[in-house]
XYZ file of C-alpha atoms in Angstrom:
562
model
C 26.942 6.074 31.818
C 24.124 3.564 31.376
C 20.708 5.039 30.594
C 17.954 4.540 33.196
C 14.493 3.213 32.335
C 12.635 5.435 29.902
C 9.125 4.162 30.691
C 6.758 4.077 33.645
C 3.804 2.092 34.919
C 1.515 4.636 33.230
C 3.242 4.036 29.877
C 2.462 0.315 30.158
C -1.194 1.036 30.940
C -1.432 3.511 28.032
C 0.118 1.145 25.510
C -1.828 -1.934 26.585
C -5.174 -0.480 27.652
C -6.801 -1.137 30.994
C -7.970 -4.669 30.228
C -4.623 -6.038 29.007
C -2.831 -4.154 31.773
C -5.033 -5.751 34.443
C -4.526 -9.181 32.891
C -0.774 -8.622 32.825
C -0.737 -8.202 36.598
C -1.508 -11.902 36.891
C 1.520 -12.988 34.850
C 4.357 -11.507 36.889
C 5.392 -14.898 38.265
C 5.217 -16.390 34.749
C 8.126 -14.248 33.485
C 11.416 -16.115 33.046
C 14.730 -15.862 31.169
C 14.742 -12.093 31.550
C 17.689 -10.422 29.820
C 18.354 -6.679 29.853
C 20.659 -5.409 27.134
C 21.603 -1.812 26.257
C 18.237 -0.973 24.600
C 16.366 -4.287 24.341
C 14.699 -6.360 27.039
C 13.808 -9.994 26.271
C 11.978 -12.628 28.306
C 9.752 -15.694 28.125
C 6.216 -15.578 29.572
C 4.333 -18.781 30.353
C 0.744 -18.316 29.130
C -1.346 -20.602 26.935
C 2.069 -21.357 25.452
C 5.598 -20.174 26.218
C 5.667 -16.745 24.536
C 8.771 -14.777 23.590
C 8.606 -11.058 24.446
C 10.889 -8.203 23.434
C 10.599 -4.654 24.731
C 12.603 -1.866 23.105
C 13.182 1.185 25.267
C 14.450 3.727 22.735
C 15.572 7.179 23.824
C 13.666 8.865 20.964
C 10.771 6.579 20.022
C 9.943 5.488 23.582
C 8.756 2.037 24.642
C 7.619 -0.520 22.057
C 6.744 -4.151 22.607
C 6.571 -7.343 20.561
C 5.226 -10.759 21.571
C 4.685 -13.908 19.520
C 1.305 -14.648 21.112
C -1.630 -14.354 18.633
C -2.724 -10.969 20.053
C 0.832 -9.643 20.013
C 1.429 -10.752 16.426
C -1.457 -8.499 15.415
C 0.662 -5.552 16.555
C -0.865 -5.132 20.012
C 0.967 -4.388 23.247
C -0.357 -7.499 25.020
C -0.628 -8.647 28.643
C 2.650 -10.579 28.296
C 4.466 -7.346 27.355
C 2.850 -5.708 30.369
C 4.079 -8.466 32.666
C 7.677 -8.148 31.441
C 7.538 -4.364 31.748
C 6.240 -4.579 35.311
C 8.937 -7.066 36.324
C 11.608 -4.732 34.923
C 10.082 -1.760 36.744
C 10.232 -3.839 39.915
C 14.008 -4.009 39.622
C 14.499 -0.556 38.089
C 17.351 0.285 40.460
C 19.495 -2.510 39.010
C 18.713 -1.815 35.340
C 21.486 0.781 34.739
C 24.006 -1.672 36.143
C 22.707 -4.518 33.948
C 22.852 -2.290 30.872
C 26.363 -1.185 31.742
C 27.323 -4.838 32.144
C 25.858 -5.674 28.709
C 27.774 -2.798 27.139
C 30.906 -3.954 28.917
C 30.550 -7.498 27.575
C 30.211 -6.145 24.046
C 33.278 -3.968 24.508
C 35.330 -6.861 25.887
C 34.319 -9.120 22.989
C 35.164 -6.440 20.424
C 38.566 -5.801 21.990
C 39.293 -9.522 22.179
C 38.434 -10.037 18.505
C 40.548 -7.028 17.528
C 43.473 -8.650 19.295
C 43.291 -11.978 17.478
C 45.681 -12.779 14.646
C 44.436 -13.605 11.174
C 45.157 -17.290 11.757
C 43.259 -17.306 15.066
C 40.234 -15.623 13.506
C 40.266 -18.103 10.594
C 40.343 -20.968 13.086
C 37.304 -19.530 14.883
C 35.560 -19.050 11.567
C 36.206 -22.635 10.464
C 34.935 -23.963 13.809
C 31.736 -21.949 13.403
C 31.318 -23.098 9.788
C 31.583 -26.722 10.911
C 28.757 -26.213 13.428
C 26.448 -23.916 11.417
C 25.405 -25.302 8.025
C 23.242 -22.274 7.147
C 26.103 -19.852 7.669
C 28.442 -22.123 5.703
C 25.971 -22.169 2.795
C 25.742 -18.370 2.782
C 29.531 -17.960 2.734
C 29.837 -20.590 -0.004
C 27.460 -18.510 -2.101
C 29.438 -15.319 -1.474
C 32.615 -17.101 -2.470
C 30.966 -18.397 -5.646
C 29.734 -14.927 -6.675
C 33.288 -13.646 -6.291
C 34.532 -16.406 -8.618
C 33.744 -17.196 -12.247
C 31.685 -20.400 -12.082
C 28.110 -19.295 -12.817
C 26.896 -22.879 -12.541
C 27.764 -22.997 -8.852
C 26.100 -19.627 -8.235
C 22.953 -20.761 -10.047
C 22.835 -24.012 -8.091
C 23.295 -22.289 -4.732
C 20.718 -19.552 -5.462
C 18.069 -22.069 -6.531
C 18.803 -24.185 -3.450
C 18.181 -21.128 -1.268
C 14.709 -20.871 -2.833
C 13.935 -24.561 -2.289
C 10.994 -24.813 0.147
C 11.308 -28.535 0.856
C 13.419 -28.215 4.031
C 10.726 -25.918 5.491
C 7.609 -27.660 4.190
C 5.420 -29.870 6.327
C 3.155 -32.097 4.267
C 4.190 -30.166 1.163
C 3.285 -26.728 2.571
C 5.337 -24.021 4.309
C 3.247 -23.052 7.321
C 3.128 -19.609 8.921
C 5.502 -20.638 11.711
C 8.211 -21.566 9.165
C 7.680 -18.783 6.615
C 9.980 -16.272 8.325
C 12.872 -18.737 8.479
C 12.409 -19.576 4.808
C 12.239 -15.877 3.906
C 15.488 -15.205 5.769
C 17.214 -17.934 3.747
C 15.611 -16.897 0.432
C 16.717 -13.284 0.968
C 20.307 -14.493 0.593
C 19.475 -15.233 -3.057
C 18.660 -11.554 -3.589
C 21.957 -10.539 -1.974
C 23.848 -12.976 -4.194
C 22.230 -11.695 -7.398
C 23.095 -8.105 -6.518
C 26.669 -9.160 -5.768
C 26.826 -10.953 -9.122
C 25.857 -7.753 -10.945
C 28.250 -5.652 -8.850
C 31.123 -8.002 -9.719
C 30.704 -7.270 -13.442
C 28.675 -10.371 -14.320
C 25.332 -8.693 -14.961
C 24.515 -10.903 -17.973
C 24.775 -13.960 -15.745
C 22.642 -12.221 -13.119
C 19.898 -11.588 -15.730
C 19.592 -15.274 -16.566
C 19.867 -16.572 -12.997
C 17.372 -14.015 -11.644
C 14.814 -15.110 -14.246
C 15.203 -18.701 -13.126
C 14.926 -17.584 -9.490
C 11.693 -15.682 -10.182
C 10.210 -18.726 -11.895
C 11.309 -21.027 -9.068
C 9.719 -18.845 -6.399
C 6.576 -18.453 -8.518
C 6.136 -22.224 -8.692
C 6.187 -22.598 -4.914
C 4.597 -19.340 -3.726
C 1.110 -20.830 -3.649
C 2.341 -23.439 -1.158
C 3.560 -20.892 1.433
C 1.584 -19.136 4.170
C 2.797 -15.602 3.503
C 0.389 -13.846 5.885
C 3.074 -11.339 6.898
C 4.212 -10.663 3.318
C 7.836 -11.641 3.986
C 8.021 -13.935 0.937
C 6.460 -11.195 -1.157
C 9.321 -8.947 -0.029
C 11.807 -11.551 -1.267
C 9.974 -11.778 -4.610
C 10.087 -7.992 -4.943
C 13.812 -8.113 -4.180
C 14.372 -10.711 -6.922
C 12.461 -8.520 -9.381
C 14.537 -5.480 -8.427
C 17.730 -7.519 -8.803
C 16.610 -8.611 -12.270
C 15.891 -5.015 -13.334
C 19.243 -3.820 -11.981
C 21.021 -6.601 -13.884
C 19.165 -5.686 -17.095
C 20.097 -2.007 -16.709
C 23.736 -3.027 -16.342
C 23.888 -5.766 -18.989
C 21.491 -4.296 -21.595
C 20.216 -7.674 -22.912
C 18.468 -7.944 -26.287
C 15.399 -5.651 -25.972
C 13.047 -7.800 -28.074
C 13.930 -10.981 -26.203
C 13.564 -9.094 -22.911
C 10.089 -7.897 -23.946
C 9.076 -11.451 -24.824
C 10.295 -12.766 -21.470
C 8.570 -9.975 -19.530
C 5.174 -10.388 -21.199
C 5.331 -14.164 -20.910
C 6.286 -13.885 -17.241
C 3.528 -11.369 -16.464
C 0.884 -13.509 -18.190
C 1.965 -16.638 -16.327
C -0.338 -17.859 -13.549
C 2.801 -18.335 -11.436
C 3.460 -14.575 -11.340
C 1.422 -14.036 -8.138
C 4.564 -13.625 -6.042
C 5.962 -10.617 -7.920
C 4.592 -7.183 -8.677
C 6.618 -6.241 -11.745
C 5.451 -3.177 -13.646
C 6.141 -3.716 -17.320
C 6.914 -0.062 -17.953
C 9.644 0.241 -15.336
C 11.673 -1.552 -18.049
C 11.212 1.221 -20.622
C 14.909 2.151 -20.506
C 15.955 -1.479 -20.979
C 13.409 -2.134 -23.739
C 13.890 1.007 -25.801
C 11.614 1.531 -28.801
C 12.204 -1.939 -30.342
C 11.345 -3.682 -27.075
C 8.335 -1.444 -26.393
C 6.988 -2.070 -29.900
C 7.267 -5.820 -29.368
C 5.625 -5.415 -25.951
C 2.610 -3.625 -27.482
C 2.296 -6.294 -30.134
C 2.333 -9.144 -27.608
C -0.042 -7.481 -25.106
C -2.664 -6.628 -27.735
C -2.511 -10.139 -29.176
C -2.859 -11.696 -25.717
C -5.877 -9.532 -24.828
C -7.610 -10.182 -28.135
C -7.141 -13.927 -27.617
C -8.444 -13.805 -24.027
C -10.302 -10.539 -23.272
C -11.619 -11.951 -19.973
C -8.222 -12.927 -18.605
C -7.239 -10.897 -15.564
C -3.566 -10.572 -16.493
C -4.383 -9.783 -20.123
C -6.860 -7.068 -19.082
C -4.398 -5.544 -16.637
C -1.549 -5.390 -19.156
C -3.840 -3.961 -21.845
C -5.014 -1.298 -19.394
C -1.415 -0.404 -18.487
C -0.507 -0.267 -22.168
C -3.347 2.117 -23.004
C -2.565 4.391 -20.050
C 1.162 4.439 -20.798
C 0.520 5.278 -24.451
C -2.109 7.906 -23.624
C -4.911 5.847 -25.165
C -8.482 7.176 -25.341
C -10.928 6.752 -22.461
C -13.350 4.960 -24.778
C -10.684 2.417 -25.746
C -9.976 1.783 -22.076
C -13.689 1.396 -21.352
C -13.942 -1.128 -24.179
C -11.297 -3.242 -22.448
C -13.243 -3.240 -19.185
C -16.658 -3.667 -20.832
C -15.503 -6.879 -22.512
C -15.757 -8.657 -19.152
C -18.201 -7.150 -16.652
C -18.023 -8.561 -13.127
C -21.339 -9.976 -11.799
C -21.204 -7.749 -8.698
C -20.958 -4.487 -10.645
C -17.342 -3.743 -9.730
C -16.271 -3.354 -13.364
C -19.050 -0.833 -13.847
C -17.487 1.127 -10.976
C -14.044 1.020 -12.630
C -15.577 2.386 -15.830
C -17.463 5.076 -13.894
C -14.251 6.251 -12.237
C -12.453 6.413 -15.591
C -15.284 8.527 -16.994
C -15.142 10.879 -14.012
C -11.393 11.301 -14.476
C -12.107 12.161 -18.107
C -14.552 14.888 -17.033
C -17.703 12.991 -18.009
C -19.660 12.719 -14.711
C -23.172 12.160 -16.177
C -21.934 9.118 -18.098
C -20.072 7.956 -14.994
C -23.276 7.967 -12.934
C -25.139 6.173 -15.721
C -22.574 3.353 -15.715
C -22.674 3.128 -11.905
C -26.497 2.975 -11.863
C -26.364 0.361 -14.590
C -24.035 -1.650 -12.369
C -26.621 -1.581 -9.572
C -29.330 -2.798 -11.939
C -27.221 -5.518 -13.536
C -25.564 -6.882 -10.385
C -26.552 -10.506 -9.841
C -28.268 -11.015 -6.439
C -25.902 -13.729 -5.268
C -22.856 -11.563 -6.047
C -23.701 -7.938 -5.494
C -23.981 -5.119 -5.684
C -20.388 -4.262 -4.855
C -20.164 -2.150 -1.685
C -17.853 0.415 -3.278
C -20.259 0.797 -6.186
C -23.142 1.506 -3.794
C -20.996 4.052 -1.927
C -20.052 5.721 -5.232
C -23.691 6.175 -6.263
C -24.758 7.304 -2.789
C -22.037 9.946 -2.690
C -23.090 11.339 -6.079
C -26.742 11.394 -5.012
C -25.825 13.196 -1.781
C -23.837 15.835 -3.677
C -26.970 16.826 -5.576
C -29.271 16.729 -2.542
C -30.916 13.408 -3.403
C -30.824 12.244 0.240
C -34.099 10.318 -0.007
C -32.632 8.294 -2.902
C -29.581 7.503 -0.759
C -31.853 6.186 2.009
C -33.850 4.092 -0.468
C -30.675 2.575 -1.893
C -29.261 1.803 1.554
C -32.611 0.347 2.673
C -32.757 -1.964 -0.344
C -29.207 -3.116 0.309
C -30.035 -3.923 3.958
C -32.989 -6.020 2.852
C -30.830 -7.857 0.334
C -27.897 -8.327 2.712
C -28.842 -7.787 6.371
C -25.374 -7.133 7.819
C -24.136 -4.810 10.540
C -22.258 -2.747 7.940
C -25.450 -2.308 5.878
C -27.349 -1.287 9.012
C -24.712 1.306 9.884
C -24.754 2.721 6.359
C -28.558 3.058 6.423
C -28.391 4.724 9.830
C -25.869 7.284 8.550
C -27.961 8.015 5.446
C -31.237 8.284 7.352
C -29.722 10.587 9.956
C -28.504 12.875 7.162
C -32.030 12.864 5.729
C -33.570 13.407 9.170
C -35.662 10.207 9.042
C -33.746 7.807 11.319
C -35.611 8.154 14.604
C -38.849 9.150 12.885
C -39.399 5.894 11.015
C -36.347 4.293 9.490
C -34.779 2.799 12.637
C -37.876 0.739 13.485
C -38.138 -0.639 9.950
C -34.420 -1.461 9.850
C -34.592 -3.370 13.122
C -37.610 -5.304 11.893
C -35.613 -6.355 8.839
C -32.862 -7.710 11.101
C -35.377 -9.334 13.446
C -37.039 -11.138 10.534
C -33.706 -12.167 8.991
C -32.746 -14.503 11.835
C -35.354 -16.356 13.867
C -34.742 -16.638 17.629
C -33.892 -19.944 19.279
C -34.492 -21.282 22.753
C -31.573 -23.718 22.723
C -27.802 -23.318 22.399
C -27.149 -20.889 19.576
C -24.173 -21.035 17.225
C -23.504 -17.727 15.499
C -25.149 -14.634 16.868
C -27.701 -12.483 15.110
C -27.011 -9.161 13.421
C -29.918 -7.739 15.437
C -27.980 -7.994 18.706
C -24.839 -6.470 17.175
C -26.877 -3.608 15.689
C -28.661 -2.859 18.961
C -25.359 -2.782 20.844
C -23.880 -0.601 18.111
C -26.791 1.794 18.668
C -26.032 1.788 22.391
C -29.568 0.519 23.051
C -28.448 -1.997 25.645
C -31.858 -2.508 27.265
C -33.438 -3.517 23.956
C -30.386 -5.660 23.160
C -30.751 -7.439 26.504
C -34.409 -8.154 25.804
C -33.604 -9.455 22.316
C -30.926 -11.685 23.819
C -33.462 -13.018 26.317
C -35.798 -13.682 23.373
C -33.201 -16.019 21.871
C -31.305 -13.841 19.402
C -27.864 -13.950 21.090
C -25.088 -16.528 21.067
C -22.577 -16.944 23.893
C -20.162 -14.401 22.410
C -22.859 -11.767 22.242
C -24.137 -12.556 25.759
C -20.632 -11.979 27.118
C -20.101 -8.825 25.053
C -23.426 -7.509 26.335
C -22.515 -8.406 29.910
C -19.237 -6.478 29.558
C -21.204 -3.442 28.359
C -23.806 -3.452 31.141
C -21.756 -4.665 34.097
C -21.273 -1.131 35.422
C -24.983 -0.328 35.469
C -26.536 -3.781 35.900
C -23.950 -5.941 37.696
C -26.504 -8.544 38.811
C -27.565 -9.275 35.203
C -23.951 -9.360 34.007
C -23.022 -11.707 36.851
C -25.652 -14.194 35.709
C -24.041 -14.296 32.252
C -20.512 -14.747 33.597
C -21.509 -17.582 35.930
C -23.426 -19.275 33.135
C -20.321 -19.059 30.954
C -18.152 -20.667 33.629
C -20.271 -23.798 34.101
C -19.481 -25.664 30.835
C -15.778 -24.891 31.304
C -15.702 -26.999 34.483
C -15.804 -30.154 32.344
C -13.107 -29.021 29.915
C -9.312 -28.977 30.103
C -6.516 -27.152 28.328
C -4.650 -23.864 28.724
C -7.129 -21.858 26.658
C -10.006 -23.158 28.791
C -8.203 -22.232 32.008
C -7.409 -18.758 30.676
C -11.043 -18.204 29.681
C -12.348 -19.442 33.054
C -9.952 -17.098 34.850
C -11.138 -14.107 32.832
C -14.790 -14.924 33.586
C -14.034 -15.319 37.289
C -12.303 -11.929 37.346
C -15.364 -10.359 35.707
C -17.674 -12.139 38.194
C -15.547 -10.853 41.076
C -15.918 -7.289 39.771
C -19.718 -7.714 39.703
C -19.795 -9.041 43.272
C -17.709 -6.082 44.400
C -20.166 -3.699 42.739
C -23.043 -5.514 44.469
C -21.251 -5.635 47.841
C -21.496 -9.448 47.923
C -17.804 -10.339 48.132
C -18.524 -13.016 50.738
C -20.874 -14.775 48.340
C -18.158 -14.760 45.672
C -15.606 -16.130 48.147
C -17.944 -19.052 48.906
C -18.528 -19.715 45.189
C -14.802 -19.541 44.415
C -13.900 -21.898 47.278
C -16.407 -24.444 46.010
C -15.108 -24.129 42.447
C -11.489 -24.578 43.548
C -12.441 -27.662 45.553
C -14.230 -29.088 42.534
C -11.354 -28.312 40.140
C -8.391 -28.941 42.466
C -6.894 -31.711 40.324
C -6.316 -29.251 37.474
C -2.974 -27.978 38.682
C -2.453 -25.537 35.825
C -5.810 -23.964 36.514
C -5.008 -23.655 40.222
C -1.657 -22.020 39.415
C -3.357 -19.562 37.075
C -5.987 -18.673 39.685
C -3.220 -18.141 42.237
C -1.400 -15.751 39.899
C -4.555 -13.658 39.571
C -5.308 -13.655 43.264
C -8.392 -15.853 42.894
C-alpha cells in the first residue's frame, strides 16, 4: 500500500523559518510540472528564474528539500521548497494514489524488460546508443577496459577529462562543473576496472597521465562544490590501488610521487606521500627522503617543499627542534608561522617557549598583514589561563584599533566582560574607535559602517538608530535596523521601507520586482501594527497604477495578495 504524506504544514514552517515560509505562500501559483514519485517530489517554481525543486519524504529521515536557487544551493530549505510542499499538502488525499501509480509504472516497465528476448534488448540498446553520445562513450570505455588495447583505454580516459566541451571562454563555470564531474568520474571507474581485469601495470601509467591532465586544467574550473576535487581524489585512490596490485619499481615510484607533489599543478589532488609506504618499501622510502631533503634545501620557502619536509620529519619521528627549523626558515608576515611553531612546542611539553614564540609573532607581525587572528586567540587563551585578564583586554583593544572590524569588537567585548570592565569603561572607548574609523555622510552611502553593525550586535537599537540618522548607515543597514525595530517602532520602520521602495519604481527586472514585493509586505505589516491599513491601501493602489505596465511585477503582487 502506498505511503501517505510524512510531513505537515508545521514541518515546512520549521524547516524554512517563518520568513521563508511566509514568502513561500506567495508562490503557490508559480508551481508547475509537479511530479510525485514513490519517495521524491519534483517541480518547477517560477521565481527570479525557473527553479528546479526536489523534496524527499523519507520514512526514517523525514522531509528534506533541495532547490537550485542561490539560497537553496547554500543548503537552505527555501521559499520555493515551501511552495511545492504546500501545493502537495493541498492535494494530500490524492498523493497515495499517485505514489501507487508511480510504483505501478516501475513494476510494469521491469516486467516488460524481463520479458524481452536478448535480441530485442540489444535492439533497444543500439537505438539508445545512437541517440545518446555520452552513454555510448561510457560503454565504449567499458568495452575497451575488458579488451587488451591499452591505447584505446588511455585515449578514452583522457578524453573524459577534457574540459573543452564544457568550457566557455576557456573556463568551466559553476553551472557546468557538475556535468563535467559526472563525465570525469567515468575515468575513475575505468581505471578501477582496468586494475580489476588484471592490467594493474597499465592502470598505473594511465592514472598518472590522468592525474597530470586534470592538474593542468583544474585551475580553469569553478569547483565551488568540490565535485572535481572528489574526482581528483578518486584518480589518486585508483593510482594507489593499481600500485598495490602491480608493485611497480619502488625507486621510480618515489621519484614520480615527489615530482608530482612538488608540481604546481598538484592543487587538485591531496595525496599523502606516506600512504604509499607499502608500495615504496625501504628502497623507495630512502629515495623519497633523499629527494624531499634536497628539494627543501634548494627552496626552503616553497610551500610544497616545506610541507613534504614537515611530513618527512613527523613520519620519521624527527626532533621538535628540527621541525621548528623548517618552519623558522620562512616566517609568514602575519605571524601564522610563529603560531605553528608555538603549537609544536606545546605538543612537545614546552609551554613557556610556545608562549614566547607566539608573543614574538605578535611583535613581528607586519601591520598590513597581521597579526593573525588565530595567533591572537592563542595568546589570549594562555593569558586567561593564568589570570592575566587585563592583558587579554589590552591585546584585544590594540587589535580593534589596528583593525576596527565587527569580529574585533566582539572579541574585545567578550574579554572585557570576563574582566568586568565592559560596561564600566571599555564599551564607550570601543564605540569611539569605531565612530572615528568611518566618518558619517549625508549623501547616499555605499558600504555601511562597523559602528552600526556593532550597535545592533549589542542590541542597542536606539543608539544604532541615532547613529544611522547621523549618517553612519548604508541602505542594507537601514533595512536590517528597520526589521529589528518594526515590532516596537513600526512608524520609524515604515519610513525606511517606503524610502527603499522609491528608487525601485524606476528599475526593471525580476530581482527588482522581488525586492519591491518584500518591502511592500514589510510596509503592510507596519501599517497593520499602526492600524492604518486604509492608508496602505491608498498607497498600494497608487503604486500599482504607476507601475501597471510592468506585468511581471503585477503578477508577483497578485500572488502575494498585494
